[in-house]
Coordinates of C-alpha atoms in Angstrom, one line a residue:
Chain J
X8 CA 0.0 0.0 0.0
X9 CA 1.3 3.5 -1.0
X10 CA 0.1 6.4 1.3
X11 CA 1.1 10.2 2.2
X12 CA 3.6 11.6 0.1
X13 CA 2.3 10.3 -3.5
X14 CA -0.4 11.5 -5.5
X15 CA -2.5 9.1 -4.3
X16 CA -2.7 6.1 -2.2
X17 CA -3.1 3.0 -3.2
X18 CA -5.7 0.5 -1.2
X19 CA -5.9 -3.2 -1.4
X20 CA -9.5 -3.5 -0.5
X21 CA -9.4 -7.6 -1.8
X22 CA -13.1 -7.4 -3.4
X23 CA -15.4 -4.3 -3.1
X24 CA -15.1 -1.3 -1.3
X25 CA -17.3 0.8 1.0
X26 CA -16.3 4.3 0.8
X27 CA -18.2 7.0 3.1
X28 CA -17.4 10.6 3.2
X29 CA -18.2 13.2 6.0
X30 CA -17.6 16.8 6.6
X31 CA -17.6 18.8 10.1
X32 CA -17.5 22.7 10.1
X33 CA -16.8 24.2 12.7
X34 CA -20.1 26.5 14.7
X35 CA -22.4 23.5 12.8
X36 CA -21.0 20.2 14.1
X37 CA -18.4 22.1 16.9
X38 CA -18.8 24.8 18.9
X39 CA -15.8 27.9 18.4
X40 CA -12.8 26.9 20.9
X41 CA -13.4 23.2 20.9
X42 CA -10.5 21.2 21.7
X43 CA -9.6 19.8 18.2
X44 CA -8.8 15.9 19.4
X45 CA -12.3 16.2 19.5
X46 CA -13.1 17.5 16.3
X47 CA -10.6 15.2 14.9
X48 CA -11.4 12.3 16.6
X49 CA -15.6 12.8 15.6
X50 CA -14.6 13.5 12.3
X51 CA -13.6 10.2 11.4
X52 CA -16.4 8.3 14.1
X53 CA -18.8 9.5 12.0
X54 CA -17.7 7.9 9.1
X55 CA -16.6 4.9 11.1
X56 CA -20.3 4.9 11.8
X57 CA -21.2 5.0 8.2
X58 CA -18.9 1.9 8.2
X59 CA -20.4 0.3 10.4
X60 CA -24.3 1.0 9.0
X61 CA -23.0 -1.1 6.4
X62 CA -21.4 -3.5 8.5
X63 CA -18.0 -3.2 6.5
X64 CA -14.7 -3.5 8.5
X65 CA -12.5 -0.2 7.8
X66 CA -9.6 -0.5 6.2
X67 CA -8.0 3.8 5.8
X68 CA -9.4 6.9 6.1
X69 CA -8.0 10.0 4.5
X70 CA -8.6 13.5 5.7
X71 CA -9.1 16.6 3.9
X72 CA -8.5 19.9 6.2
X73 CA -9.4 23.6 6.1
X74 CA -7.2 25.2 8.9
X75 CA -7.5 29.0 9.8
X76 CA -4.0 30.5 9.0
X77 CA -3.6 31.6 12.7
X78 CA -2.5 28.8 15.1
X79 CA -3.3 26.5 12.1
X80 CA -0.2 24.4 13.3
X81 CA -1.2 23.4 16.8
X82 CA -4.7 23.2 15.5
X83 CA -3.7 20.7 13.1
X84 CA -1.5 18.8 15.2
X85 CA -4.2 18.3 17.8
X86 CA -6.7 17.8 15.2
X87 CA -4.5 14.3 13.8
X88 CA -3.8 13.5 17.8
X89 CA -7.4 12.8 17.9
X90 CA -8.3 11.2 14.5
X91 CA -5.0 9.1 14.7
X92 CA -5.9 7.2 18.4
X93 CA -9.2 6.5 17.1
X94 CA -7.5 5.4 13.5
X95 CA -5.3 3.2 15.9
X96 CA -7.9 2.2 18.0
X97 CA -9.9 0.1 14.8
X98 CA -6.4 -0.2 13.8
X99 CA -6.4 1.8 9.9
X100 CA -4.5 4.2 8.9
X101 CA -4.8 7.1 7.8
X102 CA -3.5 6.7 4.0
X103 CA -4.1 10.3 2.7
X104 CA -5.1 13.8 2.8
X105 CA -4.9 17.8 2.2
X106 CA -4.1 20.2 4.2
X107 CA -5.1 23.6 3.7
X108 CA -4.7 27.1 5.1
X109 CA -7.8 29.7 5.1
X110 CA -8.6 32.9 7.1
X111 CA -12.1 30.9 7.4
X112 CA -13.4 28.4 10.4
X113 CA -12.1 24.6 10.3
X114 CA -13.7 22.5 8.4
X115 CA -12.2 18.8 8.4
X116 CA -13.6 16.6 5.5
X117 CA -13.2 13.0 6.0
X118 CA -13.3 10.1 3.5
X119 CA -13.3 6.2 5.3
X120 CA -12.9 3.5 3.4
X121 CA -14.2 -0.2 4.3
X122 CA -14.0 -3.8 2.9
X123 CA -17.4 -6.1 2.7
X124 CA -17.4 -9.1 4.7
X125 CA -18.4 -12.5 3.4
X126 CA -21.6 -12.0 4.5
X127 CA -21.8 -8.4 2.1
X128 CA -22.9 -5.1 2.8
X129 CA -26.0 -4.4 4.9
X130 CA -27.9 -2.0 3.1
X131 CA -30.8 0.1 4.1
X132 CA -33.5 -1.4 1.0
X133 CA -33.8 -4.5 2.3
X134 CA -36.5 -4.7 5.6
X135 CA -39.4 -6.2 4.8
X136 CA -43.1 -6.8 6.3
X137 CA -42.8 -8.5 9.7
X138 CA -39.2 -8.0 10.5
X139 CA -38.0 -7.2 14.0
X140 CA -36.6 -3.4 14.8
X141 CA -33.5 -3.6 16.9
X142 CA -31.0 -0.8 17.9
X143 CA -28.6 -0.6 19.8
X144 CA -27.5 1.4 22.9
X145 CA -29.4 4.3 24.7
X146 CA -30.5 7.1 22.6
X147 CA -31.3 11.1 22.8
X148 CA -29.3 13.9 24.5
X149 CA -26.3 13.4 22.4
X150 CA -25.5 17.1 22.5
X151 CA -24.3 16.7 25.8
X152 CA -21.1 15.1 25.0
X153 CA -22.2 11.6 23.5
X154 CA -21.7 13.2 19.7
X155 CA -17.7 13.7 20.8
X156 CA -17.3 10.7 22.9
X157 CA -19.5 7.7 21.4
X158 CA -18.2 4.5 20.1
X159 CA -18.7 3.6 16.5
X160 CA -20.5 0.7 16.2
X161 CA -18.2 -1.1 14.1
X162 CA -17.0 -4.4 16.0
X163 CA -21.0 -4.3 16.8
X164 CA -22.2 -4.0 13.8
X165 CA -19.7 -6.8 12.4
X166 CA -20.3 -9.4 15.2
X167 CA -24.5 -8.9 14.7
X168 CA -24.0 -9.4 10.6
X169 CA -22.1 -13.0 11.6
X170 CA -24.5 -13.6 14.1
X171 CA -27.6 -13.1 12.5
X172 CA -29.2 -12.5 8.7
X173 CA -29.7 -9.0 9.0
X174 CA -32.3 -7.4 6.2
X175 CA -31.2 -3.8 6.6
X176 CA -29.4 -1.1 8.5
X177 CA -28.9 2.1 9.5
X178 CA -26.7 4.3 11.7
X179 CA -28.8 7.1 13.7
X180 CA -27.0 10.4 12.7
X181 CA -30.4 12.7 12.0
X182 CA -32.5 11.1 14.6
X183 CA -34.2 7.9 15.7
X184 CA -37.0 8.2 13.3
X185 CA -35.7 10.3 10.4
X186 CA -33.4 7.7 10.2
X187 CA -35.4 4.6 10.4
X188 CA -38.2 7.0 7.5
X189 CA -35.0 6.8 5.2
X190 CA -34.1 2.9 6.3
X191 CA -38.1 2.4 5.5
X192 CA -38.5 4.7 2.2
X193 CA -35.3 2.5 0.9
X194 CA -37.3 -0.6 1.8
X195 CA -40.5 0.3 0.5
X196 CA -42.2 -0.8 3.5
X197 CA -43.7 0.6 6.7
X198 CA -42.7 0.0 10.8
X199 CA -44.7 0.3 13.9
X200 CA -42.9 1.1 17.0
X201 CA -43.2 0.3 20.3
X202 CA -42.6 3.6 22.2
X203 CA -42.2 2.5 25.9
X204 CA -39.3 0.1 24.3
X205 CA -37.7 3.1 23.3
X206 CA -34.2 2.7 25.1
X207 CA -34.0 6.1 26.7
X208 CA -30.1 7.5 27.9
X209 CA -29.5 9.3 31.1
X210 CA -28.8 11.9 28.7
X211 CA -32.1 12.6 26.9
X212 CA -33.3 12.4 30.7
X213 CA -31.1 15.2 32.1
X214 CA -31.9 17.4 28.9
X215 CA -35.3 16.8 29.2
X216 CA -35.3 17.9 33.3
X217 CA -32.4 20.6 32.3
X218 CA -34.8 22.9 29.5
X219 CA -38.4 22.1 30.6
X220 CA -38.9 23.4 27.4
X221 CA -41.7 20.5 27.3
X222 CA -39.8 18.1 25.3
X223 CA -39.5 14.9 26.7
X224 CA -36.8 12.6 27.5
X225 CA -38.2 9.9 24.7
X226 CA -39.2 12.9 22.4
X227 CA -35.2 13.6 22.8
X228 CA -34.6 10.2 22.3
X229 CA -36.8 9.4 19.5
X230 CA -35.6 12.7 17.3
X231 CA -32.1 14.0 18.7
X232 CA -29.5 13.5 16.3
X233 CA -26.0 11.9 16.4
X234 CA -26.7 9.2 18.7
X235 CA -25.1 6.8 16.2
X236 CA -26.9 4.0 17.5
X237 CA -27.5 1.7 14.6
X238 CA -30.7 0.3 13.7
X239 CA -31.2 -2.9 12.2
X240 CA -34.2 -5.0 10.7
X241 CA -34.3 -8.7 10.6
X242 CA -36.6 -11.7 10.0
X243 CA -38.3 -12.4 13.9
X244 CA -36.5 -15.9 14.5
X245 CA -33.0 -14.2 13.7
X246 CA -33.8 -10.9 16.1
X247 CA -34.8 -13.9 18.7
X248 CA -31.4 -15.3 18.1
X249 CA -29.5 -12.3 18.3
X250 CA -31.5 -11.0 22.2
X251 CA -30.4 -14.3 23.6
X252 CA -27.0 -14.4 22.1
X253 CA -25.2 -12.1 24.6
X254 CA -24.6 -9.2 22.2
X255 CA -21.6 -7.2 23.0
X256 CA -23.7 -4.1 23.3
X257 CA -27.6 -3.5 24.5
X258 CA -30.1 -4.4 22.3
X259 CA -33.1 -3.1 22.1
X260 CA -36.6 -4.9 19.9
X261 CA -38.1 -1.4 19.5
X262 CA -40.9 -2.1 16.9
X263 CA -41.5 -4.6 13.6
X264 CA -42.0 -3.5 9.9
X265 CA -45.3 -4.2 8.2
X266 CA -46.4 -3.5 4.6
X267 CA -48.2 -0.2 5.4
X268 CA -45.7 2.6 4.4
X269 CA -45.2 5.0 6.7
X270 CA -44.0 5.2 10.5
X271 CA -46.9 5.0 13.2
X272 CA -46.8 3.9 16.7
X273 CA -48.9 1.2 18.4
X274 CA -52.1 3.0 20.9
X275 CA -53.0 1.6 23.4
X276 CA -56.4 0.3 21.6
X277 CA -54.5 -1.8 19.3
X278 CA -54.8 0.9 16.5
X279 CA -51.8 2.6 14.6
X280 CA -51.2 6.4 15.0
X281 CA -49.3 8.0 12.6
X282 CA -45.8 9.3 14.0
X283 CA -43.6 12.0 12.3
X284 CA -40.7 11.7 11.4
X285 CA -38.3 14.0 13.5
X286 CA -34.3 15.0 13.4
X287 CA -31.6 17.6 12.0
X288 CA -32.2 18.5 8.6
X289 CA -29.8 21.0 6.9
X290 CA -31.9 24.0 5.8
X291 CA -30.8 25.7 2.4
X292 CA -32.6 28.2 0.7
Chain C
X26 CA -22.8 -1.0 -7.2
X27 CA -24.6 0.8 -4.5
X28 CA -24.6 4.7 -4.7
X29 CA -25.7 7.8 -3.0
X30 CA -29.1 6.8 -0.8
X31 CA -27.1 4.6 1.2
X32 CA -24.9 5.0 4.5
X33 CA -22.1 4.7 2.2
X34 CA -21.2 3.2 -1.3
X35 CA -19.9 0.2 -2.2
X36 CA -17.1 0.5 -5.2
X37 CA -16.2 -2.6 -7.1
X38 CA -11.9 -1.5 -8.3
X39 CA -11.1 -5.0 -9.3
X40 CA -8.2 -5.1 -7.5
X41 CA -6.1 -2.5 -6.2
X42 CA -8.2 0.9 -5.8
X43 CA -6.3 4.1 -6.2
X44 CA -7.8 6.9 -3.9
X45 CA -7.2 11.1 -3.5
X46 CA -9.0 13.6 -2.2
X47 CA -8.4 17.4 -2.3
X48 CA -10.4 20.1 -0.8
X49 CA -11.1 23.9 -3.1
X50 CA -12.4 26.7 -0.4
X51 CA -13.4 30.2 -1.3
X52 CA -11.2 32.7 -1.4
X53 CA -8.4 30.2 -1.6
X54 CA -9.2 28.4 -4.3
X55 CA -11.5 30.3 -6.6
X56 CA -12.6 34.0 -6.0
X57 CA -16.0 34.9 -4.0
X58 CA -18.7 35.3 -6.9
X59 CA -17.0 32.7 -9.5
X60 CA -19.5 30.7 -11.5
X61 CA -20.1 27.2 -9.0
X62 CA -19.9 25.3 -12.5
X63 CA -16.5 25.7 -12.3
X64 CA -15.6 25.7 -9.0
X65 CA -17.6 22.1 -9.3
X66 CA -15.3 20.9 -11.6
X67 CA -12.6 22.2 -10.8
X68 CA -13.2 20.5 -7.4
X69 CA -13.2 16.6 -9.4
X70 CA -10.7 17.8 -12.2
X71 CA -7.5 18.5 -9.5
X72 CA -8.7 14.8 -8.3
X73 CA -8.3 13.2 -11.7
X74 CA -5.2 15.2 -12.3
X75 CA -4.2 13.2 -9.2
X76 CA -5.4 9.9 -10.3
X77 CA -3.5 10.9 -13.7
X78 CA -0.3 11.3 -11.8
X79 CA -0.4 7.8 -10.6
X80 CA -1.9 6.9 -14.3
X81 CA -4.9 5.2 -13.1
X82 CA -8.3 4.9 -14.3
X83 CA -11.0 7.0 -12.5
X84 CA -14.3 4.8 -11.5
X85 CA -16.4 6.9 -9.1
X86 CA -15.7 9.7 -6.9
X87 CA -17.6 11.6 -3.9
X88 CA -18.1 14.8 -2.6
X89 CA -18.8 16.9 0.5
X90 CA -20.0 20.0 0.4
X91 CA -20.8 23.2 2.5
X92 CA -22.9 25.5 1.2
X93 CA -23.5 29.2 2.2
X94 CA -27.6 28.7 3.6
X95 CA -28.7 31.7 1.8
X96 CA -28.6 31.0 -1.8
X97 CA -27.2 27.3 -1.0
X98 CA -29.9 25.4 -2.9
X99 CA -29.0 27.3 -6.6
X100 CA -25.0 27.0 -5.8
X101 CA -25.4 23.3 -4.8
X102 CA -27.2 22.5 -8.2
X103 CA -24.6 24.5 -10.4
X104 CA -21.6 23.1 -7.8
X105 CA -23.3 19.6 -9.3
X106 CA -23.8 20.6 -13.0
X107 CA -20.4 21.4 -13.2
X108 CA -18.7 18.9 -11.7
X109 CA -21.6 16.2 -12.7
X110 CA -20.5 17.3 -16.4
X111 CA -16.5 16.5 -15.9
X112 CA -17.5 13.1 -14.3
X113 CA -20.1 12.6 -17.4
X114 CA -17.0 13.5 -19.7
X115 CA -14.6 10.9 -17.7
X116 CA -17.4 8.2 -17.5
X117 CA -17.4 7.9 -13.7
X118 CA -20.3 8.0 -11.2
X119 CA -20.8 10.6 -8.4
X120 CA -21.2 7.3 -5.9
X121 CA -22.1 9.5 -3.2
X122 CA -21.6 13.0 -0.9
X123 CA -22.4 14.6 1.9
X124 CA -24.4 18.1 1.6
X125 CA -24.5 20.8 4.8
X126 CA -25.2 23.9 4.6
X127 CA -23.6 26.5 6.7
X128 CA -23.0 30.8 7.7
X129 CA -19.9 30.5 5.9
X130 CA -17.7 30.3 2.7
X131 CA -18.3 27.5 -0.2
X132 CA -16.2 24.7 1.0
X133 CA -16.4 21.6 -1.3
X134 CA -13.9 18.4 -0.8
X135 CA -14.3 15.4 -3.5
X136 CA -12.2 12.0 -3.0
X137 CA -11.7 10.5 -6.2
X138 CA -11.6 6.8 -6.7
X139 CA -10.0 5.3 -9.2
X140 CA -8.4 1.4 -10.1
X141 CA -4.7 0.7 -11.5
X142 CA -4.2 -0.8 -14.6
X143 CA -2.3 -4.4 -15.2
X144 CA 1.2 -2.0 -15.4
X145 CA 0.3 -0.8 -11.8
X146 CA 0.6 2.5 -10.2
X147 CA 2.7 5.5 -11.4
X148 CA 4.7 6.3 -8.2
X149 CA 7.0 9.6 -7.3
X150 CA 9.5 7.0 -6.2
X151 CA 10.7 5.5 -9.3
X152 CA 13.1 7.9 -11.5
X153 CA 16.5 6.9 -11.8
X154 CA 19.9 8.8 -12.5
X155 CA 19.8 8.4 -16.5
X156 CA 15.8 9.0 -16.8
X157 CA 14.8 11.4 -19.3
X158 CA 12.3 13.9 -17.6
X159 CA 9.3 15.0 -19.8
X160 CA 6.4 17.2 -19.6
X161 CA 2.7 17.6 -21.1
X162 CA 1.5 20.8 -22.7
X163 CA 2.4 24.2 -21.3
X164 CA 3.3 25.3 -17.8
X165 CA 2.3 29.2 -16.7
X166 CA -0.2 31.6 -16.2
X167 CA -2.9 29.3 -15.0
X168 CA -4.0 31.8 -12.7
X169 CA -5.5 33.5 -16.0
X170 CA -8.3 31.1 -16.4
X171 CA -6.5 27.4 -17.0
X172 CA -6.6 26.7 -13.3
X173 CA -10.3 26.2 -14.3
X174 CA -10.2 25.2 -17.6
X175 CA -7.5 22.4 -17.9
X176 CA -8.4 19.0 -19.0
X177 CA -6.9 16.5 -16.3
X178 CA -4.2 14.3 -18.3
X179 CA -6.0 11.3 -17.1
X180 CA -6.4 9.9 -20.7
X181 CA -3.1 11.2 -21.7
X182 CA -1.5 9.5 -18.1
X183 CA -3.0 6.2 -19.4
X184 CA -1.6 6.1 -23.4
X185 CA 1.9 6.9 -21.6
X186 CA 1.8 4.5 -19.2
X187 CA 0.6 1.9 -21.4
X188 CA 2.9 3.1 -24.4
X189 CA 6.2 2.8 -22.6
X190 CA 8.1 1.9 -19.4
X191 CA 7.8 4.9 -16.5
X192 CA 9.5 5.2 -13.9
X193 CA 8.1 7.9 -12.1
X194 CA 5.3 10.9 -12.6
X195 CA 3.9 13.3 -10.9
X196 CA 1.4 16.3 -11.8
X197 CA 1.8 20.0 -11.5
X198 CA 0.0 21.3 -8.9
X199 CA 2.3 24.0 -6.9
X200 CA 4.4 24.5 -9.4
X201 CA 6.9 22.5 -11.9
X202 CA 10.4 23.1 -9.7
X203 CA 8.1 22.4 -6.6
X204 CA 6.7 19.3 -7.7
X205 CA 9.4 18.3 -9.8
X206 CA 11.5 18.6 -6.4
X207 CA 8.8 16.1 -4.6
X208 CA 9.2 13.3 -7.2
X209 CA 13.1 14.0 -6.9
X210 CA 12.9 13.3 -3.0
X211 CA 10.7 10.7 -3.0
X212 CA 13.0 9.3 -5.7
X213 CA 16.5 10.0 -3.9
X214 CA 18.0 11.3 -7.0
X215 CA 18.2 14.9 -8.4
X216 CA 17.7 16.9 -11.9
X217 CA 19.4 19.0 -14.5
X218 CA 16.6 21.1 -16.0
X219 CA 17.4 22.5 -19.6
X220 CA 15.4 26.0 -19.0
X221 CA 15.5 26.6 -22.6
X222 CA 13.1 23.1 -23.7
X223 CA 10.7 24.6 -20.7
X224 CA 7.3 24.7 -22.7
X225 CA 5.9 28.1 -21.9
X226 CA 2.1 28.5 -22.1
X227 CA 0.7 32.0 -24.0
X228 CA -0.9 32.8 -21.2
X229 CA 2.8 33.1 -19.1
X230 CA 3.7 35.3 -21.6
X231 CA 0.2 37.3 -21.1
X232 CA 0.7 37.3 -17.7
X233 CA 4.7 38.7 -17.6
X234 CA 3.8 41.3 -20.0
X235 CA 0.4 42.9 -18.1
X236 CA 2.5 42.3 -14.2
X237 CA 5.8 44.0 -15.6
X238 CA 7.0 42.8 -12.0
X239 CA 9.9 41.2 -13.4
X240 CA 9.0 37.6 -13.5
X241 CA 9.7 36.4 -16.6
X242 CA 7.4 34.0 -18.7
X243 CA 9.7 30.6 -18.4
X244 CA 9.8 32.1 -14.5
X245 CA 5.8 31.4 -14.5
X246 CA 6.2 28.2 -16.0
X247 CA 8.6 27.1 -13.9
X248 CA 7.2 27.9 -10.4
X249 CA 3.2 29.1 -11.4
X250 CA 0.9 26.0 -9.4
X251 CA -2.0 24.6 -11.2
X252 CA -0.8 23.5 -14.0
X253 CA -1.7 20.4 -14.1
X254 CA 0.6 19.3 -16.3
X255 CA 2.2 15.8 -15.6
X256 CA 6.0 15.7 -15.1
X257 CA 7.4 11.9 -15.8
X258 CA 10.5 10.2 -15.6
X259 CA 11.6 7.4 -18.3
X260 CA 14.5 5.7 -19.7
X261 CA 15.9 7.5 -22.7
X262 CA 14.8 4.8 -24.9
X263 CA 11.7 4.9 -23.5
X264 CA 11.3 8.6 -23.9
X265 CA 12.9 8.4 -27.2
X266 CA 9.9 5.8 -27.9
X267 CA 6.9 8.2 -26.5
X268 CA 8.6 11.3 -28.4
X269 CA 8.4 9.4 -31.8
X270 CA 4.9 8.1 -31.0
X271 CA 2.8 10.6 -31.7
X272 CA 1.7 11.0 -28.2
X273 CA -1.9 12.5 -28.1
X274 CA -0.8 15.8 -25.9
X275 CA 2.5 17.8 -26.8
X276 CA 5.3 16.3 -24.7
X277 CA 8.3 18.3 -24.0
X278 CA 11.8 16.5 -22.8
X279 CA 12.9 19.3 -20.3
X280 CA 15.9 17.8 -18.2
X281 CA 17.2 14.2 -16.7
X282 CA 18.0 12.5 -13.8
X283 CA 21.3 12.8 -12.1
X284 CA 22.5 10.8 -9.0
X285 CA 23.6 14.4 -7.1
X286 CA 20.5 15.2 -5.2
X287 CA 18.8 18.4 -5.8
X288 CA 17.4 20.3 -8.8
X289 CA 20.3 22.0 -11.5
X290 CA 19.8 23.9 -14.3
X291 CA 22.4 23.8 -17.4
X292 CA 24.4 26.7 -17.5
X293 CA 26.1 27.7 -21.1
X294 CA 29.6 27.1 -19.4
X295 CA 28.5 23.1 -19.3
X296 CA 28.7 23.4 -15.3
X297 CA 25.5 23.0 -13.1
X298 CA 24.0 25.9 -11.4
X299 CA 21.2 25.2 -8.2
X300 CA 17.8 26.0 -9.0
X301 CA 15.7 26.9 -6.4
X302 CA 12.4 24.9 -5.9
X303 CA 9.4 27.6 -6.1
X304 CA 5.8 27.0 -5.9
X305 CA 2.9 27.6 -4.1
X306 CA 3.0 26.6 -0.2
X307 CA 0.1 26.9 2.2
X308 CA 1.1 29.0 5.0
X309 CA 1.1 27.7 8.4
X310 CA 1.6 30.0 11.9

């Protein structure tokens, strides 16, 4: 493998590869003055997490930088610190990148690169009627701290996809059920959830008790974004396999797909109520 | 192939896949107010001038993106149309991207995928005391428009590298001494440049004749960036081979390789005088 310091680098992927890009811009996915390990290490968990939606082990990542002139250099520095113990960490490298100077804020573009397993990717289009809804982990109140510090769900993702025939999956980056629409709208099928299995994080609790803006701690946990939870669909008796298999992170049966489009959630009188679909959505004009 | 919809693509390279990403940012890159056609291709041309250097065919390539929020939505589509158009031209895919929207400048970072061919990858690495060192077209002045304009020497990289034996190549981004001097290190071997076989583009000329700062024209072509020219290192009778060929871009033998490390020119006495590397560098505090 070639890497820094030619034109390009060259990858051995051995069959296909699963290649995910992200950008993070500073005042939209970081506050101003946020240490940049952080920065650097979320910029490439998020597309670890994209890796891991598709169950695909990572291989190399290559960053592409905008640094502001002044104090670029320790800004720089700080922001590899962080992206390289989390490269280390899933043990890839980092094979590439550009760095640039601007008198603009930081932006840090990030491009991962994955291999399929045997098994092949898991892609969002294929749920179908009367598979199980699973996800993983505790969700809501990422804006806390859980968007710097969470775990891509890599060796998660890669342990459920031999452990189980998964239909589809996705990684919650948006929110719960914007994500789960766009896993559904893939599918061309609908999903009714359970809400009180809704696995609620101490989080989405204090930020529900910490605003009393109304908003509730499964409100938070059904529409906050970057939880990067992963949500999964599979055929019932494979979902019953996986519960009882000692996953290597909580699981959570959170609902089942049906054939009527659309996301609803179960009343209490047996009928389906339409629920909206809820997250970050970038606004243009 | 899966593309954009998904949480991330899946490429088939058929083998080894050859991957670079750059990163254009406003008011670095291109000027506030330039058309965002050609800021979009310009943003997947300096890519496939990168896959070009390492002669490799370009399969699919992604982008990120961030987009001022007020007028985002009409940038974003003519970012696309010009940049969808380049891809179209090259016969790739836009396999997938990541779109945000933000109070600042346009930022846009594409990662360009491409595969080897059965001769393998162009590297800096290879040149060899004894190589003849050639260049395509005309080096200068980009800063005049060709910067946007220039057709990446993918096609061209290809007919060389399959016509003849390389040793080593590397495109013009910074400037030719600059980049020349990168292929050199990586290469452990240094240069004699004949400055009198430097091809000089018109619009060097045009642009020493309006400045009347005292750079010369051949001073443009020899430390202007953005050229995207390619720069390549052969065995004479391999060069002597490609000259005779007909090769489908002009090619101009501008120097060889010598064993003493660093970059010479010819002086008219027969003795070798240091040339000074010169280029564009991004500026760091």
């Amino acid at each position: 493998m070639v890497g820094i310091g030619d034109d390009a680098a060259v990858v051995a992927t051995s069959g296909d590869a699963v290649i995910t890009t992200d950008m993070l811009m500073e005042g939209v996915d970081f506050e101003p003055g946020t240490d940049p390990r952080r920065v650097g290490r979320k910029s490439l968990a998020v597309n670890l997490s994209d890796l891991a939606a598709m169950a695909a082990e990572p291989v190399t990542a290559f960053a592409a930088v905008a640094l502001p002139r002044s104090g670029g250099r320790a800004i720089a520095e700080q922001l590899y610190e962080g992206l390289l113990a989390l490269a280390e960490e899933f043990q890839i490298t980092l094979a590439g990148g550009d760095t640039n100077s601007w008198n603009g804020p930081l932006v840090i573009s990030v491009t991962a690169v994955g291999r399929v397993t045997t098994r092949g990717p898991l892609l969002r289009s294929g749920a179908r009627p009367g598979d199980v809804l699973l996800v993983t982990g505790e969700l809501g109140g990422s804006i806390l701290g859980h968007h710097f510090d969470f775990q891509p769900r890599v060796r998660e993702a890669l342990w459920l996809h031999a452990a189980a025939e998964l239909h589809a999956g996705i990684d919650v980056s948006d929110g719960l059920t914007l994500d789960l629409a766009r896993l559904l709208a893939a599918s061309g099928c609908g999903a009714v959830l359970d809400l009180d299995q809704i696995p609620v994080s101490d989080a989405a609790r204090q930020l529900a008790a910490d605003r009393a803006d109304g908003i509730s701690a499964r409100e938070h946990a059904l529409s906050d974004g970057e939880d990067f939870e992963l949500v999964i669909a599979a055929p019932p008796a494979e979902a019953d396999r996986l519960l009882a298999a000692a996953p290597p992170v909580r699981l959570t049966r959170i609902g089942h797909c049906v054939a009527r489009p659309g996301l609803w959630q179960a009343a209490r009188d047996g009928n389906w109520e339409p629920l909206l679909p809820h997250g970050y959505e970038h606004q243009l004009s």
